[in-house]
JSON list of C-alpha atoms in Angstrom, two decimals:
[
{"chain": "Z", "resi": 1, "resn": "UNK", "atom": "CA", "xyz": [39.15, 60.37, -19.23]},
{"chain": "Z", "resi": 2, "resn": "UNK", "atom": "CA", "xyz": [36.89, 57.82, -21.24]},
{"chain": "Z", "resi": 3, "resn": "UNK", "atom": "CA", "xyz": [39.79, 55.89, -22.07]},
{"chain": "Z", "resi": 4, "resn": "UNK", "atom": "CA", "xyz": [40.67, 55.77, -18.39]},
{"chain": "Z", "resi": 5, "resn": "UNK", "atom": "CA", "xyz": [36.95, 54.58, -17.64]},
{"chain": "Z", "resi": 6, "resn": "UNK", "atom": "CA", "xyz": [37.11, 51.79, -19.86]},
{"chain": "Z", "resi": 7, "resn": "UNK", "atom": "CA", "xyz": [39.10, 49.01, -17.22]},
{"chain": "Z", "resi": 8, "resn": "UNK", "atom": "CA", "xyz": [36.81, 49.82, -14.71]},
{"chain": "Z", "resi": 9, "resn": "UNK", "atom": "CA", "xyz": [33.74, 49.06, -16.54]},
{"chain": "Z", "resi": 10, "resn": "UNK", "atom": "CA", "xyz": [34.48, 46.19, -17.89]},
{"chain": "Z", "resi": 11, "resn": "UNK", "atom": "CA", "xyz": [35.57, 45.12, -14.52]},
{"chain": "Z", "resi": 12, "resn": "UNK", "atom": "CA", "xyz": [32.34, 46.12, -13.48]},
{"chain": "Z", "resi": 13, "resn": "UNK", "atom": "CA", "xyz": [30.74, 43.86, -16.26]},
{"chain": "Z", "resi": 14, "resn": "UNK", "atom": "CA", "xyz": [32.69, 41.05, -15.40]},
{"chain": "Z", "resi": 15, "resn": "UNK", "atom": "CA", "xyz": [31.29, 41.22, -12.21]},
{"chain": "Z", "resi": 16, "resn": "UNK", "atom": "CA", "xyz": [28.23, 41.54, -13.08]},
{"chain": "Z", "resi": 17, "resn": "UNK", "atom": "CA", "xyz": [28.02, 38.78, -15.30]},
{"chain": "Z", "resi": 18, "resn": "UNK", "atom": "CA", "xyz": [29.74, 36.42, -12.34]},
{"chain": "Z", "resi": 19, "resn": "UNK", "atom": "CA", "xyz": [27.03, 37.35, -9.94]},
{"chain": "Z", "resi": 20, "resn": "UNK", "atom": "CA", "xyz": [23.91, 37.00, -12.19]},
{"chain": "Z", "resi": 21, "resn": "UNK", "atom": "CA", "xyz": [25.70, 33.48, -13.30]},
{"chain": "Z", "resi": 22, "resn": "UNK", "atom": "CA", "xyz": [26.10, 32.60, -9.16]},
{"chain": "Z", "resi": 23, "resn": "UNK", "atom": "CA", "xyz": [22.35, 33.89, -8.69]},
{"chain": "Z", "resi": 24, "resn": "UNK", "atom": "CA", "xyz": [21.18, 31.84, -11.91]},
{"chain": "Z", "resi": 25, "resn": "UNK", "atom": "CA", "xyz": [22.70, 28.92, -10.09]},
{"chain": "Z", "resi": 26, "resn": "UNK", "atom": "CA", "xyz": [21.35, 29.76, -6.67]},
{"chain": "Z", "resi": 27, "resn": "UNK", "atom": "CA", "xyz": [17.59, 29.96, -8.27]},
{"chain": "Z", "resi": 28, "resn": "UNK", "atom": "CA", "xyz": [18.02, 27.04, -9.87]},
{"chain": "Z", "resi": 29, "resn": "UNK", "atom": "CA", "xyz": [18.80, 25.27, -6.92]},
{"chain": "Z", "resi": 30, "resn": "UNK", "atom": "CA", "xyz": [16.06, 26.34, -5.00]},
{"chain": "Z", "resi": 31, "resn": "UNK", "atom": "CA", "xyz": [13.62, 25.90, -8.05]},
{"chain": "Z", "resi": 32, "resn": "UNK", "atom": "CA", "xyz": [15.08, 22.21, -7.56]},
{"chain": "Z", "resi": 33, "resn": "UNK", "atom": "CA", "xyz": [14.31, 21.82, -3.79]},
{"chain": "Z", "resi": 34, "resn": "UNK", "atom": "CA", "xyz": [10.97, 23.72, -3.87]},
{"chain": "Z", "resi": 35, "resn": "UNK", "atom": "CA", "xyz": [9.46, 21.24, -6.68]},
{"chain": "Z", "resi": 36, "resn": "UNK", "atom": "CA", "xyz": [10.77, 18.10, -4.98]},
{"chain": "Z", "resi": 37, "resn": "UNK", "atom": "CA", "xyz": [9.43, 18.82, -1.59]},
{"chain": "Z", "resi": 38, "resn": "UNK", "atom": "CA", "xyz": [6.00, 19.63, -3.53]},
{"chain": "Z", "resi": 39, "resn": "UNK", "atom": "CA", "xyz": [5.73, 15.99, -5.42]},
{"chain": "Z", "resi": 40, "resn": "UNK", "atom": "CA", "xyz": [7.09, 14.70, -1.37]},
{"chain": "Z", "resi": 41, "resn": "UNK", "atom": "CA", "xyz": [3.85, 16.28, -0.43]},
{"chain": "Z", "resi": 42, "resn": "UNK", "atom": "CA", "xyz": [1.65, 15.25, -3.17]},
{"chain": "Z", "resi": 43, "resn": "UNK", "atom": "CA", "xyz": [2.63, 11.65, -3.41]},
{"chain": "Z", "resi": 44, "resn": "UNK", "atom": "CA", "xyz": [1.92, 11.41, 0.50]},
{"chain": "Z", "resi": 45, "resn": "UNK", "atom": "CA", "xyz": [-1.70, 13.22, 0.07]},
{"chain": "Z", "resi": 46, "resn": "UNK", "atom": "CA", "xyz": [-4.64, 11.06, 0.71]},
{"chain": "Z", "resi": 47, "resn": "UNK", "atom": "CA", "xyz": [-6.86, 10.62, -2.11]},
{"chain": "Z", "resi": 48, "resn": "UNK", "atom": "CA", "xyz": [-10.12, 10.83, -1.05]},
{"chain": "Z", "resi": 49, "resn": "UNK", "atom": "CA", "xyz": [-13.31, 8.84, -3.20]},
{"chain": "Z", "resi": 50, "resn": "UNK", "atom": "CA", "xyz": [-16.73, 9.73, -3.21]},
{"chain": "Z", "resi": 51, "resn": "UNK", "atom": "CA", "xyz": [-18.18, 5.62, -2.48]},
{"chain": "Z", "resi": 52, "resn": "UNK", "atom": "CA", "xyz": [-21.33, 5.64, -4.40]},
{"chain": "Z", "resi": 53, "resn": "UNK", "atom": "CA", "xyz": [-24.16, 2.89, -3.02]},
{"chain": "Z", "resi": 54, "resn": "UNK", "atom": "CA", "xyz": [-24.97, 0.65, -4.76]},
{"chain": "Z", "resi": 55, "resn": "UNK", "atom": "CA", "xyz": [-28.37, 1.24, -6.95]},
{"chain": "Z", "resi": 56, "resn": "UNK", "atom": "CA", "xyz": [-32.05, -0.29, -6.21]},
{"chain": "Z", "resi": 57, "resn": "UNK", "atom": "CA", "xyz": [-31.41, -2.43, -9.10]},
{"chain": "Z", "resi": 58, "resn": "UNK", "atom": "CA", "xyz": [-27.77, -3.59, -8.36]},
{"chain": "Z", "resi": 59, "resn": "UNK", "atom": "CA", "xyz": [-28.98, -4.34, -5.01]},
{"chain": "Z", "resi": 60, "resn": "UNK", "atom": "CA", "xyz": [-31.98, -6.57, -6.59]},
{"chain": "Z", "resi": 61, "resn": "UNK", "atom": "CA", "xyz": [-30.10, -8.53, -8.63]},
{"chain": "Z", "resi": 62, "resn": "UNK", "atom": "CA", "xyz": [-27.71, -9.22, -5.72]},
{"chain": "Z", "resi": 63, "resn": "UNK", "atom": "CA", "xyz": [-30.50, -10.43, -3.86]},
{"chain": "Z", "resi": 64, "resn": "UNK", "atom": "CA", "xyz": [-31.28, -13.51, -6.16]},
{"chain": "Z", "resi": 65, "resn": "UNK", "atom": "CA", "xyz": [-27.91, -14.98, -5.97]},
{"chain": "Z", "resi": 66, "resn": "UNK", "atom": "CA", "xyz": [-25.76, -16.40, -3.60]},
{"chain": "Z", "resi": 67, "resn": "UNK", "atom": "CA", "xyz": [-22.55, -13.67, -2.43]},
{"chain": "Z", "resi": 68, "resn": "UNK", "atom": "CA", "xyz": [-19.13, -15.28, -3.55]},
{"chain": "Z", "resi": 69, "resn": "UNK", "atom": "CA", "xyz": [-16.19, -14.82, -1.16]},
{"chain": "Z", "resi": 70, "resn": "UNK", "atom": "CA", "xyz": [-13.51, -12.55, -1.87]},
{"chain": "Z", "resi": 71, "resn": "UNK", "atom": "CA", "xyz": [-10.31, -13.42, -0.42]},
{"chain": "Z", "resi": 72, "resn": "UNK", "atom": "CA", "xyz": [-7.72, -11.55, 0.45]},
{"chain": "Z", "resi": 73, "resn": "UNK", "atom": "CA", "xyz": [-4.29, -11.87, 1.68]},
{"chain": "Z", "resi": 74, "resn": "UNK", "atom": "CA", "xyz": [-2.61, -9.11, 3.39]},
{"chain": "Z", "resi": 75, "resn": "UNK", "atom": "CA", "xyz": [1.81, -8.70, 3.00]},
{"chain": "Z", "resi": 76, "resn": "UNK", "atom": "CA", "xyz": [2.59, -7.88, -0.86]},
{"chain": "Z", "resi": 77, "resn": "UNK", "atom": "CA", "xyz": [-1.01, -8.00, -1.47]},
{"chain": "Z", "resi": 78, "resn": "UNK", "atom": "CA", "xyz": [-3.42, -5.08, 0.75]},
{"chain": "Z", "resi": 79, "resn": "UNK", "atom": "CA", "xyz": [0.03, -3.38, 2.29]},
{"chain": "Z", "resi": 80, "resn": "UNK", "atom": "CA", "xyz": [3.59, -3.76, 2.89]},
{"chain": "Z", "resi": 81, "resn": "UNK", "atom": "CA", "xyz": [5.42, -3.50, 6.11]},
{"chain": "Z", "resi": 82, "resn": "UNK", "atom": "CA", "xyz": [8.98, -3.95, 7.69]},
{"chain": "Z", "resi": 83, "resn": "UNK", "atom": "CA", "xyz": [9.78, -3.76, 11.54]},
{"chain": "Z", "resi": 84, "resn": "UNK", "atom": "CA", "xyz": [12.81, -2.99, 13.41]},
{"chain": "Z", "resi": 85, "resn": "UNK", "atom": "CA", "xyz": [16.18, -2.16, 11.91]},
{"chain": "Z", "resi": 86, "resn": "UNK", "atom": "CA", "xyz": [14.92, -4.03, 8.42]},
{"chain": "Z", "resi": 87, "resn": "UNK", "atom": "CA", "xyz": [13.71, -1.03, 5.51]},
{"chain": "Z", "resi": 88, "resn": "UNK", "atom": "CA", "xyz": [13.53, -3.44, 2.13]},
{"chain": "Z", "resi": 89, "resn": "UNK", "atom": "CA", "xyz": [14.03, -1.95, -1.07]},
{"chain": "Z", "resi": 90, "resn": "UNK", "atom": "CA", "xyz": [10.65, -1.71, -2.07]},
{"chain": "Z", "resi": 91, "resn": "UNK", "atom": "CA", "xyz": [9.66, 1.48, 0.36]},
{"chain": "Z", "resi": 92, "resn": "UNK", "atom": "CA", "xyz": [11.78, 4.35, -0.92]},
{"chain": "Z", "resi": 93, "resn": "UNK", "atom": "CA", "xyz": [13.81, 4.99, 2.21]},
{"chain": "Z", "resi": 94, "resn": "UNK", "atom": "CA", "xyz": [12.10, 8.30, 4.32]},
{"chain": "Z", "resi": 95, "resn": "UNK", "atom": "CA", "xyz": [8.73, 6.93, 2.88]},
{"chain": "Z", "resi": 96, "resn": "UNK", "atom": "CA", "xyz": [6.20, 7.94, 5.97]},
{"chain": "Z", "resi": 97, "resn": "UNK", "atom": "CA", "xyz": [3.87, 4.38, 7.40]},
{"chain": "Z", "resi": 98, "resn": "UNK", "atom": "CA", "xyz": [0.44, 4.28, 7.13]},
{"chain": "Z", "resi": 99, "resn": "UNK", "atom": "CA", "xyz": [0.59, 3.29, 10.37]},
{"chain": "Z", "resi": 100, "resn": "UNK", "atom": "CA", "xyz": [2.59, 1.37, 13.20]},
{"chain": "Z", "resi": 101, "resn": "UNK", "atom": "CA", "xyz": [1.58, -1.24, 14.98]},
{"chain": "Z", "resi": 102, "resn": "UNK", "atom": "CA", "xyz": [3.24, -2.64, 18.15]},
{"chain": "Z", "resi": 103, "resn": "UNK", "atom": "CA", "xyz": [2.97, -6.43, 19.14]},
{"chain": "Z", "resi": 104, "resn": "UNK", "atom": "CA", "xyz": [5.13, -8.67, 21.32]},
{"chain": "Z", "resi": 105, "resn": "UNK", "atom": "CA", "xyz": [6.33, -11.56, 19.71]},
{"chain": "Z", "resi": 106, "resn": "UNK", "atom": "CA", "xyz": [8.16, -14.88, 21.84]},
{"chain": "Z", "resi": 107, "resn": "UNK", "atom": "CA", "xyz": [8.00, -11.98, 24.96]},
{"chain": "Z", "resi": 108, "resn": "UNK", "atom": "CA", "xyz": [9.84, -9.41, 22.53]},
{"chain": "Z", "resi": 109, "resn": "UNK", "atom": "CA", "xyz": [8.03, -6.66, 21.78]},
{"chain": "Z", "resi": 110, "resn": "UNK", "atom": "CA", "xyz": [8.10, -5.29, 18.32]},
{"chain": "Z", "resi": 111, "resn": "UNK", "atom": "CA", "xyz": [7.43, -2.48, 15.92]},
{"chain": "Z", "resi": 112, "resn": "UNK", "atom": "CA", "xyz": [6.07, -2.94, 12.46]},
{"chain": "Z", "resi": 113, "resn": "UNK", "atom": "CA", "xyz": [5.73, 0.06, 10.15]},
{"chain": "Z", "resi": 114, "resn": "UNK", "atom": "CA", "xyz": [2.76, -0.64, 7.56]},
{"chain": "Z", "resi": 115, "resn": "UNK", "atom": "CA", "xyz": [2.65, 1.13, 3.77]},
{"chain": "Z", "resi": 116, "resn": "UNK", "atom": "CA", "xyz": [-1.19, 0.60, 2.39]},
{"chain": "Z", "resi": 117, "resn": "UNK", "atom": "CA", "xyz": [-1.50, -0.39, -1.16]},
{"chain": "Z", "resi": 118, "resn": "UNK", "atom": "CA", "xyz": [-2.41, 3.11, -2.84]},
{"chain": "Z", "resi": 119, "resn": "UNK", "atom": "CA", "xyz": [-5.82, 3.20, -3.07]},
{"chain": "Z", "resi": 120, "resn": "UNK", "atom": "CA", "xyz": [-6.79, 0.04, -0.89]},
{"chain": "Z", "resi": 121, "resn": "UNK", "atom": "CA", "xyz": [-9.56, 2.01, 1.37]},
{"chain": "Z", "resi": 122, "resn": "UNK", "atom": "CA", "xyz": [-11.37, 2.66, -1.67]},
{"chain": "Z", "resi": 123, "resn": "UNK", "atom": "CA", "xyz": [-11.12, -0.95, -3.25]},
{"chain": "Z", "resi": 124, "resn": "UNK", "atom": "CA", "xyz": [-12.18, -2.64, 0.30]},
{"chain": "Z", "resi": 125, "resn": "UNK", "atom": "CA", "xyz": [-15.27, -0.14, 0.36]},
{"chain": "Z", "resi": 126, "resn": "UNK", "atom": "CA", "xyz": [-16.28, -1.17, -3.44]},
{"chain": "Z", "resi": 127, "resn": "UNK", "atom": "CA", "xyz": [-15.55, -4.58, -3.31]},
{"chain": "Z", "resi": 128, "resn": "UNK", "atom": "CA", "xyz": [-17.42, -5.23, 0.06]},
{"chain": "Z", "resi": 129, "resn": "UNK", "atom": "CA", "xyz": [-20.87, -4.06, -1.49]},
{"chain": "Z", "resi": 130, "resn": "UNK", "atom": "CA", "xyz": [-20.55, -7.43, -3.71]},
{"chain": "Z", "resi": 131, "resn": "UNK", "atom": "CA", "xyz": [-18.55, -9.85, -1.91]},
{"chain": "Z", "resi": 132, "resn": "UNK", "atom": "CA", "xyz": [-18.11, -11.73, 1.15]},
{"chain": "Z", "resi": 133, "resn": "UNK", "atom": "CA", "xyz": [-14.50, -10.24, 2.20]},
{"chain": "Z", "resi": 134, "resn": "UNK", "atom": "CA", "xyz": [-11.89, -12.46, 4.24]},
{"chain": "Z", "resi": 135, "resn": "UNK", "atom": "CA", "xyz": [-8.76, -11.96, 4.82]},
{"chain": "Z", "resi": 136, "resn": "UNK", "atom": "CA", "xyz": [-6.03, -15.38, 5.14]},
{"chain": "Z", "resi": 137, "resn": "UNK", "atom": "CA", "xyz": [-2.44, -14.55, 5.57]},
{"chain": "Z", "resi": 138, "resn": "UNK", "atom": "CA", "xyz": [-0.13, -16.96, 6.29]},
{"chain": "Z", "resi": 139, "resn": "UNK", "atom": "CA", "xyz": [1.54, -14.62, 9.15]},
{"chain": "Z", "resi": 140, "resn": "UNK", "atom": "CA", "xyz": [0.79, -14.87, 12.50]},
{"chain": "Z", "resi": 141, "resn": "UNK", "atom": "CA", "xyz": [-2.62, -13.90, 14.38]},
{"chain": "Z", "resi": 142, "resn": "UNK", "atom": "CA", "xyz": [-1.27, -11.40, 16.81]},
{"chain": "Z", "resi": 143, "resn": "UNK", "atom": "CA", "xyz": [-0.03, -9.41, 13.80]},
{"chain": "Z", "resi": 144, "resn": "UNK", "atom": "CA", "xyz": [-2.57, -10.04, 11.50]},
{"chain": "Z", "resi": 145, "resn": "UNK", "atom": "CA", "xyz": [-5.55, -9.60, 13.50]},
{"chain": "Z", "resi": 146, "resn": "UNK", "atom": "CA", "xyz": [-3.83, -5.91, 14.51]},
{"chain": "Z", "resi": 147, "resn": "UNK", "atom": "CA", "xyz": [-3.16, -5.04, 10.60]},
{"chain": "Z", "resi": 148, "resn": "UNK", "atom": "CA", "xyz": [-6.99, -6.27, 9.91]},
{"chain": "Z", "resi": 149, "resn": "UNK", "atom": "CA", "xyz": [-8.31, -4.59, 12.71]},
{"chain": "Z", "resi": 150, "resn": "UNK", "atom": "CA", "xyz": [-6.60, -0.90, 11.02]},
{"chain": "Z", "resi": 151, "resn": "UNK", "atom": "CA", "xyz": [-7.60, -1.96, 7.13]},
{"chain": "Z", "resi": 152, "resn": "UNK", "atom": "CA", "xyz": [-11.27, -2.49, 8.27]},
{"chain": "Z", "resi": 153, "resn": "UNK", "atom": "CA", "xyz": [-11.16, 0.61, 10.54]},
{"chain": "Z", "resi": 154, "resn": "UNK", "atom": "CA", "xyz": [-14.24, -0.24, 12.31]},
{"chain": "Z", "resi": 155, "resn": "UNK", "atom": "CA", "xyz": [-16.11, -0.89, 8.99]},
{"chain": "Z", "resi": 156, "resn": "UNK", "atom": "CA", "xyz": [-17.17, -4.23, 9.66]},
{"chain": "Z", "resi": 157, "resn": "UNK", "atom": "CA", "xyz": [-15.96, -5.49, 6.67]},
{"chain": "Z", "resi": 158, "resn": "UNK", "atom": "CA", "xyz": [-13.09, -7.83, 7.34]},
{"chain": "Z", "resi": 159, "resn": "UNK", "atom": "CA", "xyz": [-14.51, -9.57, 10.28]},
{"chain": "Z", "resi": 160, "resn": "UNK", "atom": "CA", "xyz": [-13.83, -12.94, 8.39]},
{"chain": "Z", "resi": 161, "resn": "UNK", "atom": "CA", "xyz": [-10.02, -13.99, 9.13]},
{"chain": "Z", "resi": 162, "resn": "UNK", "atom": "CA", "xyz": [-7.61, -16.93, 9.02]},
{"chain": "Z", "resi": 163, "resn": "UNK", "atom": "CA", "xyz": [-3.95, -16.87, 10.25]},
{"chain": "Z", "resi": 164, "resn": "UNK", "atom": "CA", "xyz": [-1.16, -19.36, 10.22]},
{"chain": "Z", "resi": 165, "resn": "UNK", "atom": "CA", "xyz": [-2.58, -21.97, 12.01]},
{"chain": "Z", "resi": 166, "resn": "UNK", "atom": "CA", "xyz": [-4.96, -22.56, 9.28]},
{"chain": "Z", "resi": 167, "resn": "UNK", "atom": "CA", "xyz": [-2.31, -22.99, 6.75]},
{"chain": "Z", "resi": 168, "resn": "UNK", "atom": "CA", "xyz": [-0.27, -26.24, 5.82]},
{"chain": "Z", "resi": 169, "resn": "UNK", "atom": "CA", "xyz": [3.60, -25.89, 5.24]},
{"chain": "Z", "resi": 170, "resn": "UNK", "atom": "CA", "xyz": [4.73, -27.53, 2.51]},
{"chain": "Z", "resi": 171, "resn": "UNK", "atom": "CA", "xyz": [8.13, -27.77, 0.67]},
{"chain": "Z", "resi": 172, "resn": "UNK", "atom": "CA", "xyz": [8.91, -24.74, 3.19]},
{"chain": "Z", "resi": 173, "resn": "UNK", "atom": "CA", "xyz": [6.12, -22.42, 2.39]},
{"chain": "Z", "resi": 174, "resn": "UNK", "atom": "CA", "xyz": [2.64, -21.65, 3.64]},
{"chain": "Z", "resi": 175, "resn": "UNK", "atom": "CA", "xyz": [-0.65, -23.23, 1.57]},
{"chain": "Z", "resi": 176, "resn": "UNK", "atom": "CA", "xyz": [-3.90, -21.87, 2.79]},
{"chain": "Z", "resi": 177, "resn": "UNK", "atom": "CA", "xyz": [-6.28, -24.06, 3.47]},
{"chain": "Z", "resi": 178, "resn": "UNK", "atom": "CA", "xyz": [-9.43, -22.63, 1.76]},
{"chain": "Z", "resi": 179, "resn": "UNK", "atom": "CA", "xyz": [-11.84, -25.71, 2.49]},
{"chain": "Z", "resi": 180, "resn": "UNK", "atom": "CA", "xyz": [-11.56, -24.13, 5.90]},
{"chain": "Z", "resi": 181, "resn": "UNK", "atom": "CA", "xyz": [-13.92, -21.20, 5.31]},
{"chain": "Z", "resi": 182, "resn": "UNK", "atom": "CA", "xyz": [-16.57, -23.50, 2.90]},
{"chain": "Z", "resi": 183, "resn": "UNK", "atom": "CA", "xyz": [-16.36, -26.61, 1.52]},
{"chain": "Z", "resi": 184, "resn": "UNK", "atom": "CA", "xyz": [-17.97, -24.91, -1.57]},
{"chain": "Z", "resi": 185, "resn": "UNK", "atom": "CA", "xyz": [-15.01, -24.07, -3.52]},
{"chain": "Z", "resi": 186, "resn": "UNK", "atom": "CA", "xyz": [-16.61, -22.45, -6.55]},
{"chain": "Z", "resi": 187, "resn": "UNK", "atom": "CA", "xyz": [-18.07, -19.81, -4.38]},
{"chain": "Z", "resi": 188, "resn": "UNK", "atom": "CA", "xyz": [-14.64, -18.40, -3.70]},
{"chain": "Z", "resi": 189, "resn": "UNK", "atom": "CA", "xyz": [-12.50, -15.72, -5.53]},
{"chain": "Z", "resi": 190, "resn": "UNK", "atom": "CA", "xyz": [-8.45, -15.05, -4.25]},
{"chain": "Z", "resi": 191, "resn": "UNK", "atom": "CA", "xyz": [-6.33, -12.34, -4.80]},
{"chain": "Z", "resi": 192, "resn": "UNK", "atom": "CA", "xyz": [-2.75, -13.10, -3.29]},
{"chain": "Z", "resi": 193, "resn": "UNK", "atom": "CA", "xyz": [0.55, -11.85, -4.47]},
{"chain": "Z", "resi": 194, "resn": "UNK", "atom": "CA", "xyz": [2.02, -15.46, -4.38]},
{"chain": "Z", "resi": 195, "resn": "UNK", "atom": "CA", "xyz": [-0.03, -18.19, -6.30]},
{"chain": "Z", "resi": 196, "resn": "UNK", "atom": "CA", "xyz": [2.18, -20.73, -4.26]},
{"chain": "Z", "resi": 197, "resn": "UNK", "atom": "CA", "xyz": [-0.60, -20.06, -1.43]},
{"chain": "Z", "resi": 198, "resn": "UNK", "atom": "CA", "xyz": [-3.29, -21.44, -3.68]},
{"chain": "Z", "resi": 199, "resn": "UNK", "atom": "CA", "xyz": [-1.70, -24.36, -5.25]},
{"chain": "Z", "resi": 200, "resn": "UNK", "atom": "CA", "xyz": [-3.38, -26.79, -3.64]},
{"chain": "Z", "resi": 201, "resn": "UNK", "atom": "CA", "xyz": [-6.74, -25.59, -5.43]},
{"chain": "Z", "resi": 202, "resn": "UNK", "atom": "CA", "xyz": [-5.68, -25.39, -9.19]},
{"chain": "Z", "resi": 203, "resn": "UNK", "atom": "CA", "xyz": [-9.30, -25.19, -10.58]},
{"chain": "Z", "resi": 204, "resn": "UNK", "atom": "CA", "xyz": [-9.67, -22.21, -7.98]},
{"chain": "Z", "resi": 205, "resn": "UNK", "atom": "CA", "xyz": [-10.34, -18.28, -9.28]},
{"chain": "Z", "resi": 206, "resn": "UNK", "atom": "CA", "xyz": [-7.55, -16.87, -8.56]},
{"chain": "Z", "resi": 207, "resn": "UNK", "atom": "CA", "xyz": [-5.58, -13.74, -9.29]},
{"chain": "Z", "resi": 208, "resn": "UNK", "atom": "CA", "xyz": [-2.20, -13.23, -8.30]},
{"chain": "Z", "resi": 209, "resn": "UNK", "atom": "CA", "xyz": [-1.13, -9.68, -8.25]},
{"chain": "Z", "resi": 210, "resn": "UNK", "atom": "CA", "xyz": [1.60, -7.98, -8.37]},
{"chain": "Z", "resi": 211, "resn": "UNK", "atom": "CA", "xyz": [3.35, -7.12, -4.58]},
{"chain": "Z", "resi": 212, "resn": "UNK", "atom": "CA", "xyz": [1.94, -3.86, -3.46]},
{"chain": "Z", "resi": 213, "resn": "UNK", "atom": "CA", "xyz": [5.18, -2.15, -3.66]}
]
């Protein structure tokens, strides 16, 4: 009788092992999908900073000297963006905007999907307690007065801005012409992604950074 038995369990461990391999399998693929929609979630969390003002002293000192101007340009630099039916590779493809904004350009209107710099709000809320903020982008007005208008959110920080029109195109790129916000060049800091926007103004302090994505 035991000898009769002995087939059908080890059919029955076979079968056994098969399905606890196929379950192993099945776990680990859920395991899998589970922890990459968790980091999808975490990476898209907003990080929120407690802004500290500044102190009686700090606030003294600033006082007795004259504010320099900090400024700032906005694609590559503060945020990234793309419109219609153009993703570039630096936004991982399914990578939420920030925000859209919708302007008409030549009587078309268009979309443009905007990706902040991680960690920009809290930069343009530090920074503004010791500088003089302006932003000069070398794109057009209707678009960059609409991404200001969202980066200052109402702050009243970024009220200082210069568009195209105040740039000078040379050997088929944009310059900005800085002498157009003070003639006083020493007072004025600039981070921009490309130093090509500043070369007019090689004494300047400048920082080029890297693009913002």
């Amino acid at each position: 009788m035991l000898i009769k038995l002995l087939p059908m369990l080890k059919q029955l461990q076979m079968g056994l092992r098969a399905f606890l391999l196929v379950a192993s399998k099945i776990w680990s693929f859920i395991c899998y999908v589970v922890r990459k929609q968790v980091r999808a979630v975490i990476q898209h969390q907003t990080i929120k900073y407690d802004v500290l003002p500044l102190s009686p002293l700090s606030k003294h000192r600033l006082s007795l000297v004259r504010r320099k101007i900090l400024v700032l340009d906005l694609d590559e630099t503060l945020i990234h963006s793309h419109h219609d039916g153009v993703i570039r590779q630096m936004v991982k493809p399914g990578t939420p905007p920030d925000f859209v904004l919708k302007v008409t350009i030549d009587r078309h209107p268009v979309r443009f999907f905007v990706h902040k710099r991680p960690h920009v709000d809290y930069f343009l809320d530090i920074v503004s307690q010791w500088y003089d903020l302006v932003v000069f982008t070398a794109s057009m007005e209707i678009y960059g007065a609409a991404v200001a208008d969202k980066l200052d959110n109402n702050r009243g920080i970024l009220r200082k801005r210069y568009y195209r029109q105040h740039c000078t195109l040379d050997y088929g790129s944009y310059t900005k012409d800085l002498s157009a916000i003070t003639q006083d060049l020493s007072s004025i800091f600039i981070l921009d992604n490309s130093p090509g926007a500043y070369r007019s103004y090689p004494v300047l302090e400048a920082h080029a950074c890297s693009t913002a994505f």
